[in-house]
Amino acid sequence: MRKVLKNKQLVLGSMLVLAIIILAVFAPLIAPYDPVGNNLLSSLQPPGGNHILGTDSLGRDQLSRIIYGSRISLMLGLTTQLINTLIGVILGVLAGYFGGRVDNLIMGLTNVMLSIPAIILGLTIMAVMGPGLINIFIALGFTLWTYTCRVVRAQTMLIKEKEFVKAAEALGASSWRIAIKHIIPQIVGPVLVIATFGAASAILLEASLSFLGIGVQPPTPSWGAMLSRGREYIWTAPWLMIYPGLFLVTTILGLNLMGDGLRDYWDPKM
Amino acid sequence: MGLSVSLKAVPFIIIMANFILQRLFRSVFTVLAVITIIFFLLNLLPGDAALLGGDLRKSQNEEAMEAVREKWGLDKPVPQRYFSYIINLLKGDLGISYRTSLPVIKLIGQSILPTLKLAAFSFIISVVIGISVGYIAALHKNSLVDFFSMFFSIFGISAPRFWIGLMLMYLFAATFRILPASGYGDGAISYLILPAITLSLPLISFLARTTRATVLDVIDEDYVRTAKAKGLSMKVVNWKHVLRNSLISIVTVGGLQFGSLLANTVIVEKVFSYPGLGSLIVDSIHRRDIPAVQGCVLVFSLSFILINLIIDVLYGYMDPRINYS
């Protein structure tokens, strides 16, 4: 525990992420207004007064929209990383443990996936499926697993040569049992580190795609979509692009600091 | 014994050529796989391509739909379309854009130059600033300079490019009015500055962090300690031993980032309404112009693969410890 507390990056990162989680979970209690309630009489009001962070062109309270927007970013980071980690770990262990043809096939697929830049792949999938919240979950859930897969494969190849695995094999343990009982527990650390950084990239990618207008659609309050509208008001209502961005940066910064901290915790040499 | 002698007799250039050929061969396979995946992704997933290609209103009229399908060859079965696509590709034909009825290759030709200019300019800025900052931070480890540059760089990695772009636009175009907010301005350098800084900030941060970590590793190496023990001046040790040996891995890591820089022009070009490949792909997606999207994705992926190949070969050339087999 002391080791954790001394790790400043981990502490600071976790605090930032925790703050955003609290915002997301208690959004209905914290948000002062309805995030999708229009009120044209109070449109484009600067920060201060009744609306702490001002209002947008439809008179919606920006603070409330930002608070609800944290739900989308966090849900997305969490869900996509669950899917990606699952795919990455399964394929990585298969490739590393069995080697040979299985390895060639999986690594071939991984290399091809890596040859298409993540944002371009995300764009392509969204182009086919059309914009929408569920679609962006799918697009990001199946594109970011390659890194996990590569690291898990390398770790598995190292671990399977260890004596305790050889002993288990000699005792007749099934491959399935060896994978679950002996290999996966050993790779939890690196996988968690990658998943933390991965959540940061997923949130960033969602914001980017929504900013380009092919992600989450209005009136759903997503930070990226809010910034996309904010660009139009850069001359007249700059608060519409400053604040959603600040929250976005805080979330991603928190996750990146946490990732750095976790990496130091598990492997100070890395 | 005899074997090792004959192995040594193989000139370096032949080993190198062999290595390059192998990598080239592997890349051809990757390219083919990428082309195939993208084709099937864009042609098989739900959504009638004819409907996507044309106007949404036409979809209510079955006869008009049929005409659209026939016009773009979408009435033929997918495998047949795939093979004719590949054959056309070999001829350098990327198809006809649904939206503009122009050859896709022409559209790409018009927009690739601004994108390359933006990416190259950003890459140079990033390398120069990123490596310098990281190097200085490492030499002054735990100083105030180190602290600030590392704080700045984790912020730079975490801030989305489009937000950095908007903030810079707000500051320099809307508030101080010293730089143009958006557009291409017939290639004037003032239009390039804000997009280039926006594109490079995350890479500067990344390179600063990588350089710092690498230099700190190298400083602990035996040959650096030997050089210091020999009584060489710190200047010579730092330049000749530390920086030089750090550069190999920095170049590798940094080079790989050039591909992601190119891909991220998509975002930056959209922020600054800069007319490049990124704007082309986003506009084409909005208009459901599948051939144009397909062409752009292909160009992005091909350049990504090409860059990785070059880095791979360069790395092999620079570091003789690499195994070429």
Coordinates of C-alpha atoms in Angstrom, one line a residue:
Chain A
M1 CA 0.0 0.0 0.0
R2 CA 2.8 2.3 0.9
K3 CA 4.4 1.6 -2.5
V4 CA 1.1 2.6 -4.1
L5 CA 0.9 5.9 -2.2
K6 CA 4.5 6.8 -3.0
N7 CA 3.7 6.4 -6.6
K8 CA 2.6 10.0 -7.3
Q9 CA 1.5 9.4 -10.9
L10 CA -0.7 6.6 -9.8
V11 CA -2.3 8.6 -7.0
L12 CA -2.9 11.7 -9.1
G13 CA -4.2 9.7 -12.1
S14 CA -6.5 7.7 -9.9
M15 CA -7.9 10.8 -8.2
L16 CA -8.6 12.4 -11.6
V17 CA -10.3 9.3 -12.9
L18 CA -12.2 8.8 -9.7
A19 CA -13.5 12.4 -9.9
I20 CA -14.9 11.8 -13.4
I21 CA -16.4 8.5 -12.3
I22 CA -18.2 10.3 -9.5
L23 CA -19.5 12.8 -12.0
A24 CA -20.7 10.1 -14.3
V25 CA -22.4 7.9 -11.6
F26 CA -24.1 10.8 -9.8
A27 CA -24.9 12.8 -12.9
P28 CA -28.6 13.2 -12.2
L29 CA -27.9 14.5 -8.7
I30 CA -25.0 16.8 -9.6
A31 CA -26.2 18.3 -12.9
P32 CA -28.2 21.5 -12.2
Y33 CA -30.3 21.3 -15.4
D34 CA -31.7 18.8 -17.9
P35 CA -28.8 18.1 -20.4
V36 CA -31.2 17.9 -23.4
G37 CA -33.8 20.5 -22.3
N38 CA -33.9 23.3 -24.8
N39 CA -34.6 26.8 -23.7
L40 CA -34.2 29.2 -26.6
L41 CA -34.8 32.2 -24.4
S42 CA -31.4 31.6 -22.7
S43 CA -29.3 30.6 -25.7
L44 CA -25.6 31.3 -25.9
Q45 CA -25.2 32.8 -22.4
P46 CA -21.6 33.3 -21.3
P47 CA -20.4 31.5 -18.1
G48 CA -21.6 32.9 -14.8
G49 CA -25.0 33.7 -13.4
N50 CA -27.6 30.9 -13.5
H51 CA -25.4 28.8 -15.8
I52 CA -21.9 28.3 -14.4
L53 CA -20.4 27.2 -17.7
G54 CA -22.8 29.1 -20.0
T55 CA -25.3 27.7 -22.4
D56 CA -25.2 26.5 -26.0
S57 CA -27.1 27.7 -29.1
L58 CA -30.3 25.9 -28.0
G59 CA -30.0 27.3 -24.5
R60 CA -29.0 24.0 -22.9
D61 CA -26.9 24.2 -19.8
Q62 CA -23.3 23.4 -20.7
L63 CA -22.2 22.1 -17.3
S64 CA -25.1 19.6 -17.2
R65 CA -24.2 18.5 -20.7
I66 CA -20.6 18.0 -19.7
I67 CA -21.6 16.1 -16.6
Y68 CA -23.8 13.7 -18.6
G69 CA -21.1 13.6 -21.3
S70 CA -18.7 11.9 -18.8
R71 CA -21.1 8.9 -18.8
I72 CA -20.5 8.3 -22.5
S73 CA -16.8 8.7 -22.4
L74 CA -16.4 6.4 -19.4
M75 CA -18.8 3.8 -20.6
L76 CA -17.1 3.8 -23.9
G77 CA -13.6 3.5 -22.4
L78 CA -14.7 0.7 -20.1
T79 CA -16.8 -1.4 -22.6
T80 CA -14.4 -1.1 -25.5
Q81 CA -11.5 -2.1 -23.2
L82 CA -13.4 -5.1 -21.9
I83 CA -14.0 -6.3 -25.5
N84 CA -10.5 -5.5 -26.7
T85 CA -8.8 -7.1 -23.7
L86 CA -10.8 -10.2 -24.0
I87 CA -10.0 -10.5 -27.7
G88 CA -6.4 -9.6 -27.2
V89 CA -5.8 -12.0 -24.3
I90 CA -7.5 -14.9 -26.0
L91 CA -5.7 -14.5 -29.3
G92 CA -2.4 -13.7 -27.6
V93 CA -2.4 -16.7 -25.4
L94 CA -3.5 -18.9 -28.3
A95 CA -0.7 -17.6 -30.5
G96 CA 1.9 -17.7 -27.8
Y97 CA 1.0 -21.1 -26.4
F98 CA 0.4 -23.1 -29.5
G99 CA 2.8 -21.4 -31.9
G100 CA 3.2 -22.7 -35.4
R101 CA 0.2 -22.2 -37.7
V102 CA -2.1 -20.8 -35.1
D103 CA 0.6 -18.2 -34.3
N104 CA 1.2 -17.4 -38.0
L105 CA -2.5 -16.9 -38.6
I106 CA -3.1 -14.7 -35.6
M107 CA 0.0 -12.6 -36.0
G108 CA -0.8 -12.2 -39.7
L109 CA -4.2 -10.8 -38.8
T110 CA -2.6 -8.6 -36.1
N111 CA 0.0 -7.2 -38.5
V112 CA -2.7 -6.5 -41.1
M113 CA -4.8 -4.7 -38.5
L114 CA -1.8 -2.7 -37.4
S115 CA -1.2 -1.6 -41.0
I116 CA -4.4 0.3 -41.0
P117 CA -4.1 3.3 -38.7
A118 CA -6.6 3.1 -35.9
I119 CA -8.4 6.3 -36.8
I120 CA -8.7 5.3 -40.4
L121 CA -10.0 1.9 -39.5
G122 CA -12.5 3.5 -37.1
L123 CA -13.6 5.9 -39.9
T124 CA -14.1 3.0 -42.3
I125 CA -16.2 1.0 -40.0
M126 CA -18.3 4.0 -39.1
A127 CA -18.6 4.8 -42.8
V128 CA -20.2 1.4 -43.4
M129 CA -22.4 1.2 -40.2
G130 CA -23.4 4.8 -40.1
P131 CA -23.1 7.1 -37.1
G132 CA -24.5 6.2 -33.7
L133 CA -23.6 5.4 -30.1
I134 CA -23.9 1.6 -30.4
N135 CA -22.0 1.6 -33.7
I136 CA -19.0 3.5 -32.2
F137 CA -18.9 0.9 -29.4
I138 CA -18.6 -1.8 -32.0
A139 CA -16.1 0.1 -34.1
L140 CA -13.8 0.7 -31.2
G141 CA -14.4 -2.6 -29.5
F142 CA -12.9 -4.5 -32.4
T143 CA -10.1 -2.3 -33.5
L144 CA -7.8 -1.7 -30.5
W145 CA -6.9 -5.3 -29.4
T146 CA -3.8 -5.7 -31.5
Y147 CA -1.4 -4.2 -28.9
T148 CA -2.7 -6.4 -26.1
C149 CA -2.5 -9.4 -28.4
R150 CA 1.2 -8.8 -29.2
V151 CA 2.2 -8.2 -25.6
V152 CA 0.2 -11.2 -24.3
R153 CA 1.7 -13.4 -27.0
A154 CA 5.3 -12.4 -26.1
Q155 CA 4.6 -12.9 -22.4
T156 CA 3.0 -16.3 -23.0
M157 CA 6.0 -17.5 -25.0
L158 CA 8.2 -16.6 -22.1
I159 CA 6.0 -18.1 -19.4
K160 CA 5.3 -21.4 -21.2
E161 CA 9.0 -22.3 -21.0
K162 CA 9.0 -21.8 -17.2
E163 CA 9.4 -24.9 -15.0
F164 CA 6.0 -24.6 -13.3
V165 CA 4.2 -24.8 -16.7
K166 CA 6.4 -27.7 -17.8
A167 CA 5.6 -29.4 -14.5
A168 CA 1.8 -28.9 -15.0
E169 CA 2.1 -30.2 -18.5
A170 CA 4.0 -33.3 -17.2
L171 CA 1.2 -33.9 -14.6
G172 CA -1.2 -34.0 -17.5
A173 CA -3.0 -30.7 -17.1
S174 CA -5.0 -29.7 -20.2
S175 CA -3.9 -26.7 -22.3
W176 CA -7.1 -24.9 -21.2
R177 CA -6.3 -25.4 -17.6
I178 CA -2.7 -24.2 -18.0
A179 CA -3.9 -21.1 -19.9
I180 CA -6.4 -20.2 -17.2
K181 CA -4.6 -21.3 -14.0
H182 CA -0.9 -20.6 -14.9
I183 CA -0.5 -18.2 -17.8
I184 CA -3.3 -15.6 -17.4
P185 CA -2.6 -14.8 -13.7
Q186 CA 1.0 -14.0 -14.7
I187 CA 0.0 -11.4 -17.3
V188 CA -2.6 -9.5 -15.4
G189 CA -0.2 -6.6 -14.7
P190 CA 0.9 -5.7 -18.3
V191 CA -2.7 -6.3 -19.6
L192 CA -4.1 -3.9 -17.0
V193 CA -1.5 -1.3 -18.0
I194 CA -2.3 -1.6 -21.7
A195 CA -6.1 -1.5 -20.9
T196 CA -5.6 1.7 -19.0
F197 CA -3.8 3.4 -21.9
G198 CA -6.3 1.7 -24.3
A199 CA -9.2 3.3 -22.5
A200 CA -7.5 6.7 -22.9
S201 CA -7.1 6.1 -26.7
A202 CA -10.7 4.8 -27.0
I203 CA -12.1 7.9 -25.3
L204 CA -9.8 10.0 -27.6
L205 CA -11.0 8.2 -30.7
E206 CA -14.6 8.5 -29.8
A207 CA -14.2 12.2 -29.3
S208 CA -12.4 12.5 -32.6
L209 CA -15.0 10.6 -34.6
S210 CA -17.8 12.4 -32.9
F211 CA -16.0 15.7 -33.7
L212 CA -15.9 14.7 -37.3
G213 CA -19.6 14.1 -37.2
I214 CA -19.5 10.4 -37.7
G215 CA -19.7 9.3 -34.0
V216 CA -22.3 10.0 -31.4
Q217 CA -25.1 12.1 -32.8
P218 CA -27.0 15.1 -31.2
P219 CA -28.8 15.6 -28.9
T220 CA -26.8 12.9 -27.0
P221 CA -24.2 14.9 -24.9
S222 CA -20.8 13.6 -26.0
W223 CA -17.8 15.8 -25.4
G224 CA -16.5 15.2 -29.0
A225 CA -19.9 16.1 -30.5
M226 CA -20.2 19.2 -28.2
L227 CA -16.8 20.4 -29.4
S228 CA -17.8 19.8 -33.0
R229 CA -20.7 22.2 -32.5
G230 CA -18.5 24.5 -30.5
R231 CA -16.2 25.0 -33.5
E232 CA -19.0 27.0 -35.2
Y233 CA -19.1 29.4 -32.3
I234 CA -15.4 30.0 -31.9
W235 CA -15.8 33.7 -32.7
T236 CA -18.9 34.3 -30.6
A237 CA -19.1 31.7 -27.8
P238 CA -15.7 30.3 -27.1
W239 CA -16.8 28.8 -23.9
L240 CA -18.5 26.1 -25.9
M241 CA -15.1 24.7 -27.1
I242 CA -13.0 25.5 -24.0
Y243 CA -14.8 23.6 -21.3
P244 CA -15.8 20.2 -22.9
G245 CA -12.2 20.0 -24.0
L246 CA -10.9 20.6 -20.5
F247 CA -12.9 17.7 -19.1
L248 CA -11.8 15.5 -22.0
V249 CA -8.2 16.3 -21.4
T250 CA -8.6 15.7 -17.6
T251 CA -10.1 12.3 -18.2
I252 CA -7.4 11.2 -20.7
L253 CA -4.6 12.7 -18.6
G254 CA -5.9 10.8 -15.5
L255 CA -5.9 7.5 -17.4
N256 CA -2.5 8.2 -18.9
L257 CA -1.0 9.0 -15.5
M258 CA -2.6 5.9 -14.0
G259 CA -1.2 3.8 -16.8
D260 CA 2.3 5.3 -16.2
G261 CA 1.9 4.7 -12.5
L262 CA 0.7 1.1 -12.9
R263 CA 3.6 0.4 -15.3
D264 CA 6.1 1.6 -12.7
Y265 CA 4.3 -0.4 -10.0
W266 CA 4.5 -3.7 -11.9
D267 CA 7.8 -3.2 -13.6
P268 CA 10.0 -0.3 -12.5
K269 CA 12.4 -1.1 -15.3
M270 CA 9.9 -0.7 -18.1
Chain B
M1 CA 34.4 -24.2 -38.7
G2 CA 34.1 -24.2 -42.5
L3 CA 30.5 -23.1 -42.3
S4 CA 31.2 -20.1 -40.1
V5 CA 34.0 -19.0 -42.5
S6 CA 31.8 -19.2 -45.5
L7 CA 29.1 -17.3 -43.7
K8 CA 31.5 -14.5 -42.9
A9 CA 32.5 -14.4 -46.6
V10 CA 29.0 -13.4 -47.6
P11 CA 29.3 -9.6 -48.2
F12 CA 27.2 -7.4 -46.0
I13 CA 25.5 -5.9 -49.1
I14 CA 24.1 -9.3 -50.1
I15 CA 22.8 -10.0 -46.6
M16 CA 21.2 -6.6 -46.6
A17 CA 19.7 -7.1 -50.1
N18 CA 18.3 -10.5 -49.0
F19 CA 16.8 -8.9 -45.9
I20 CA 15.2 -6.1 -47.9
L21 CA 13.7 -8.5 -50.4
Q22 CA 12.2 -10.6 -47.6
R23 CA 10.6 -7.6 -46.0
L24 CA 9.4 -6.4 -49.4
F25 CA 7.8 -9.8 -50.0
R26 CA 6.1 -9.8 -46.7
S27 CA 4.8 -6.3 -47.3
V28 CA 3.2 -7.3 -50.6
F29 CA 1.2 -9.8 -48.7
T30 CA 0.2 -7.3 -46.1
V31 CA -0.9 -4.9 -48.8
L32 CA -3.0 -7.5 -50.5
A33 CA -4.6 -8.5 -47.2
V34 CA -5.4 -4.8 -46.4
I35 CA -6.9 -4.2 -49.9
T36 CA -9.1 -7.3 -49.4
I37 CA -10.3 -6.5 -45.9
I38 CA -11.2 -2.9 -46.9
F39 CA -13.0 -4.0 -50.0
F40 CA -15.2 -6.6 -48.2
L41 CA -15.7 -4.3 -45.2
L42 CA -17.0 -1.5 -47.5
N43 CA -19.0 -3.8 -49.8
L44 CA -20.4 -6.6 -47.7
L45 CA -21.5 -5.0 -44.4
P46 CA -25.2 -4.0 -44.0
G47 CA -26.4 -1.0 -46.1
D48 CA -27.2 -1.1 -49.8
A49 CA -24.2 0.3 -51.5
A50 CA -26.4 1.7 -54.3
L51 CA -28.5 3.5 -51.7
L52 CA -25.3 4.7 -50.1
G53 CA -23.9 5.8 -53.3
G54 CA -26.8 7.8 -54.5
D55 CA -29.3 10.1 -53.1
L56 CA -31.3 8.7 -50.1
R57 CA -34.5 9.8 -51.8
K58 CA -33.8 7.6 -54.8
S59 CA -34.2 4.6 -52.5
Q60 CA -37.9 4.9 -52.5
N61 CA -38.0 4.4 -56.2
E62 CA -37.1 0.8 -57.0
E63 CA -36.5 1.5 -60.7
A64 CA -34.2 4.4 -60.0
M65 CA -32.3 2.2 -57.5
E66 CA -31.9 -0.5 -60.2
A67 CA -30.5 2.1 -62.6
V68 CA -28.0 3.3 -59.9
R69 CA -26.9 -0.2 -59.2
E70 CA -26.4 -0.9 -62.9
K71 CA -24.6 2.4 -63.4
W72 CA -21.9 1.6 -60.8
G73 CA -21.8 -2.1 -61.5
L74 CA -23.4 -3.0 -58.2
D75 CA -25.8 -5.5 -59.8
K76 CA -22.9 -7.9 -60.2
P77 CA -22.0 -10.4 -57.5
V78 CA -19.5 -9.3 -54.9
P79 CA -16.7 -11.8 -55.8
Q80 CA -16.8 -10.6 -59.5
R81 CA -16.7 -7.0 -58.3
Y82 CA -13.7 -7.9 -56.1
F83 CA -11.7 -9.3 -59.0
S84 CA -12.4 -6.5 -61.3
Y85 CA -11.5 -4.1 -58.5
I86 CA -8.1 -5.8 -58.1
I87 CA -7.5 -5.9 -61.9
N88 CA -8.3 -2.2 -62.1
L89 CA -6.1 -1.5 -59.2
L90 CA -3.2 -3.1 -61.0
K91 CA -3.8 -0.8 -63.9
G92 CA -3.7 2.2 -61.4
D93 CA -7.5 2.7 -61.6
L94 CA -9.1 3.3 -58.2
G95 CA -12.6 3.6 -59.6
I96 CA -15.0 6.5 -60.2
S97 CA -16.2 8.7 -57.3
Y98 CA -20.0 8.5 -56.8
R99 CA -20.1 12.0 -55.6
T100 CA -18.1 13.8 -58.3
S101 CA -18.1 11.3 -61.1
L102 CA -14.3 11.9 -61.4
P103 CA -11.7 9.2 -61.2
V104 CA -10.8 8.6 -57.5
I105 CA -7.1 8.7 -58.4
K106 CA -7.5 12.2 -59.7
L107 CA -9.2 13.4 -56.5
I108 CA -6.4 11.8 -54.4
G109 CA -3.8 13.4 -56.7
Q110 CA -5.3 16.8 -56.0
S111 CA -5.3 16.4 -52.2
I112 CA -2.2 14.4 -51.5
L113 CA 0.3 17.2 -51.8
P114 CA -1.2 19.5 -49.1
T115 CA -1.4 16.5 -46.8
L116 CA 2.2 15.4 -47.4
K117 CA 3.3 19.0 -46.9
L118 CA 1.5 19.3 -43.6
A119 CA 2.8 15.9 -42.4
A120 CA 6.4 16.5 -43.4
F121 CA 6.5 20.0 -41.9
S122 CA 5.0 18.7 -38.6
F123 CA 7.4 15.8 -38.5
I124 CA 10.4 18.1 -38.8
I125 CA 9.1 20.4 -36.1
S126 CA 8.4 17.4 -33.9
V127 CA 11.8 15.7 -34.3
V128 CA 13.8 18.9 -33.7
I129 CA 11.8 20.1 -30.7
G130 CA 10.9 16.7 -29.2
I131 CA 14.4 15.3 -29.2
S132 CA 16.0 18.5 -27.9
V133 CA 13.5 18.9 -25.1
G134 CA 13.9 15.2 -24.1
Y135 CA 17.6 15.4 -24.3
I136 CA 17.9 18.5 -22.2
A137 CA 15.4 17.1 -19.6
A138 CA 17.4 13.9 -19.3
L139 CA 20.7 15.7 -18.8
H140 CA 19.1 17.8 -16.0
K141 CA 17.2 15.0 -14.5
N142 CA 14.9 16.0 -11.5
S143 CA 15.5 19.7 -12.1
L144 CA 12.8 22.2 -12.7
V145 CA 13.3 22.1 -16.4
D146 CA 12.9 18.3 -16.3
F147 CA 9.7 18.6 -14.3
F148 CA 8.1 21.2 -16.5
S149 CA 9.0 19.5 -19.8
M150 CA 7.7 16.2 -18.6
F151 CA 4.5 17.7 -17.2
F152 CA 4.0 19.5 -20.5
S153 CA 4.6 16.3 -22.4
I154 CA 2.1 14.1 -20.6
F155 CA -0.4 16.9 -21.1
G156 CA 0.5 17.0 -24.8
I157 CA -0.1 13.3 -25.1
S158 CA -3.5 13.5 -23.4
A159 CA -4.9 16.5 -25.2
P160 CA -6.9 15.6 -28.3
R161 CA -5.5 17.2 -31.5
F162 CA -8.7 18.7 -32.5
W163 CA -9.0 20.5 -29.2
I164 CA -5.5 21.8 -29.3
G165 CA -6.3 23.0 -32.8
L166 CA -9.4 24.8 -31.7
M167 CA -7.6 26.4 -28.8
L168 CA -4.8 27.6 -31.0
M169 CA -7.3 28.9 -33.5
Y170 CA -9.1 30.7 -30.8
L171 CA -5.9 32.3 -29.5
F172 CA -4.0 33.2 -32.6
A173 CA -6.8 33.7 -35.1
A174 CA -9.8 34.8 -33.1
T175 CA -8.2 36.7 -30.3
F176 CA -4.8 38.1 -31.5
R177 CA -5.7 37.9 -35.2
I178 CA -2.1 37.2 -36.3
L179 CA -2.7 34.0 -38.2
P180 CA -5.5 32.9 -40.6
A181 CA -8.1 30.7 -38.9
S182 CA -8.6 28.1 -41.7
G183 CA -8.2 27.3 -45.3
Y184 CA -5.2 26.7 -47.6
G185 CA -4.5 30.2 -48.9
D186 CA -2.9 28.8 -52.1
G187 CA -0.2 27.1 -50.0
A188 CA 0.9 30.2 -48.2
I189 CA 3.1 29.3 -45.2
S190 CA 0.9 31.3 -42.7
Y191 CA -1.9 28.9 -43.4
L192 CA 0.3 26.0 -42.6
I193 CA 1.6 27.1 -39.2
L194 CA -1.4 26.4 -36.9
P195 CA -2.3 23.0 -38.5
A196 CA 1.3 22.0 -38.3
I197 CA 1.7 22.9 -34.6
T198 CA -1.6 21.2 -33.8
L199 CA -0.5 18.1 -35.6
S200 CA 2.9 18.0 -34.0
L201 CA 2.2 18.8 -30.3
P202 CA 1.4 15.2 -29.3
L203 CA 4.4 13.9 -31.3
I204 CA 6.7 16.4 -29.7
S205 CA 5.5 15.3 -26.3
F206 CA 5.9 11.6 -27.2
L207 CA 9.4 12.1 -28.6
A208 CA 10.4 14.2 -25.6
R209 CA 9.4 11.4 -23.3
T210 CA 11.0 8.6 -25.4
T211 CA 14.2 10.6 -25.8
R212 CA 14.4 11.3 -22.0
A213 CA 13.9 7.6 -21.1
T214 CA 16.4 6.4 -23.8
V215 CA 19.1 8.9 -22.8
L216 CA 18.7 8.0 -19.2
D217 CA 19.2 4.4 -20.1
V218 CA 22.3 5.1 -22.3
I219 CA 23.9 7.3 -19.6
D220 CA 24.1 4.2 -17.4
E221 CA 25.8 2.1 -20.0
D222 CA 29.4 0.9 -19.5
Y223 CA 30.8 2.6 -22.5
V224 CA 29.6 6.0 -21.3
R225 CA 31.2 5.4 -17.9
T226 CA 34.4 4.4 -19.6
A227 CA 34.3 7.5 -21.7
K228 CA 33.9 9.6 -18.6
A229 CA 36.6 7.7 -16.8
K230 CA 39.0 8.3 -19.7
G231 CA 38.7 11.9 -18.8
L232 CA 36.8 13.0 -21.9
S233 CA 35.0 16.3 -21.4
M234 CA 31.3 16.1 -20.6
K235 CA 30.6 17.8 -23.9
V236 CA 32.3 15.1 -25.9
V237 CA 30.7 12.3 -23.8
N238 CA 27.2 13.8 -24.1
W239 CA 27.4 14.4 -27.8
K240 CA 29.5 11.6 -29.1
H241 CA 28.5 8.8 -26.8
V242 CA 25.1 9.5 -25.2
L243 CA 23.2 11.3 -28.0
R244 CA 24.5 9.2 -30.8
N245 CA 23.7 5.9 -29.2
S246 CA 20.3 7.1 -28.1
L247 CA 19.4 8.2 -31.6
I248 CA 19.0 4.7 -33.0
S249 CA 16.1 3.7 -30.9
I250 CA 14.6 7.2 -31.0
V251 CA 14.7 7.2 -34.8
T252 CA 12.9 3.8 -34.9
V253 CA 10.2 4.8 -32.5
G254 CA 9.9 8.3 -34.0
G255 CA 9.8 7.0 -37.6
L256 CA 6.9 4.7 -36.8
Q257 CA 5.0 7.7 -35.5
F258 CA 5.2 9.4 -38.9
G259 CA 2.5 7.0 -40.1
S260 CA 0.2 8.0 -37.2
L261 CA 1.0 11.6 -38.0
L262 CA -0.2 11.1 -41.5
A263 CA -3.4 9.4 -40.3
N264 CA -4.1 12.2 -37.9
T265 CA -4.1 14.8 -40.6
V266 CA -7.7 13.6 -41.0
I267 CA -8.6 15.4 -37.7
V268 CA -6.4 18.4 -38.1
E269 CA -7.4 19.1 -41.7
K270 CA -11.1 19.0 -40.7
V271 CA -10.4 21.5 -37.8
F272 CA -8.7 24.0 -40.1
S273 CA -10.7 23.2 -43.3
Y274 CA -7.4 22.3 -44.9
P275 CA -8.0 20.7 -48.4
G276 CA -6.1 17.5 -48.1
L277 CA -6.6 13.7 -48.1
G278 CA -8.1 13.9 -44.6
S279 CA -10.8 16.3 -45.7
L280 CA -11.4 14.2 -48.8
I281 CA -12.0 11.0 -46.8
V282 CA -14.3 12.7 -44.2
D283 CA -16.4 14.4 -46.9
S284 CA -16.6 11.2 -48.8
I285 CA -17.9 9.3 -45.8
H286 CA -20.5 11.9 -45.2
R287 CA -21.7 11.6 -48.8
R288 CA -21.4 7.8 -48.8
D289 CA -18.9 7.9 -51.6
I290 CA -17.6 4.4 -51.2
P291 CA -15.0 4.3 -54.0
A292 CA -13.4 7.6 -52.8
V293 CA -13.4 6.3 -49.1
Q294 CA -11.8 3.0 -50.3
G295 CA -9.2 4.9 -52.3
C296 CA -8.2 7.2 -49.4
V297 CA -8.0 4.3 -46.9
L298 CA -5.8 2.5 -49.3
V299 CA -3.5 5.4 -49.7
F300 CA -3.2 5.9 -45.9
S301 CA -2.6 2.2 -45.3
L302 CA -0.1 1.9 -48.1
S303 CA 1.9 4.8 -46.8
F304 CA 1.8 3.4 -43.3
I305 CA 3.1 0.0 -44.6
L306 CA 5.8 1.8 -46.7
I307 CA 7.0 3.8 -43.8
N308 CA 7.2 0.8 -41.5
L309 CA 9.2 -1.0 -44.2
I310 CA 11.6 1.9 -44.6
I311 CA 12.1 2.1 -40.8
D312 CA 12.6 -1.7 -40.6
V313 CA 15.3 -1.6 -43.2
L314 CA 17.0 1.6 -41.8
Y315 CA 17.0 0.1 -38.4
G316 CA 18.7 -3.1 -39.7
Y317 CA 21.2 -0.9 -41.5
M318 CA 22.0 1.3 -38.5
D319 CA 22.3 -1.4 -35.9
P320 CA 24.6 -4.2 -36.9
R321 CA 23.4 -6.4 -34.0
I322 CA 20.1 -6.9 -35.7
N323 CA 19.6 -10.4 -37.0
Y324 CA 18.7 -10.3 -40.7
S325 CA 17.2 -13.8 -41.1

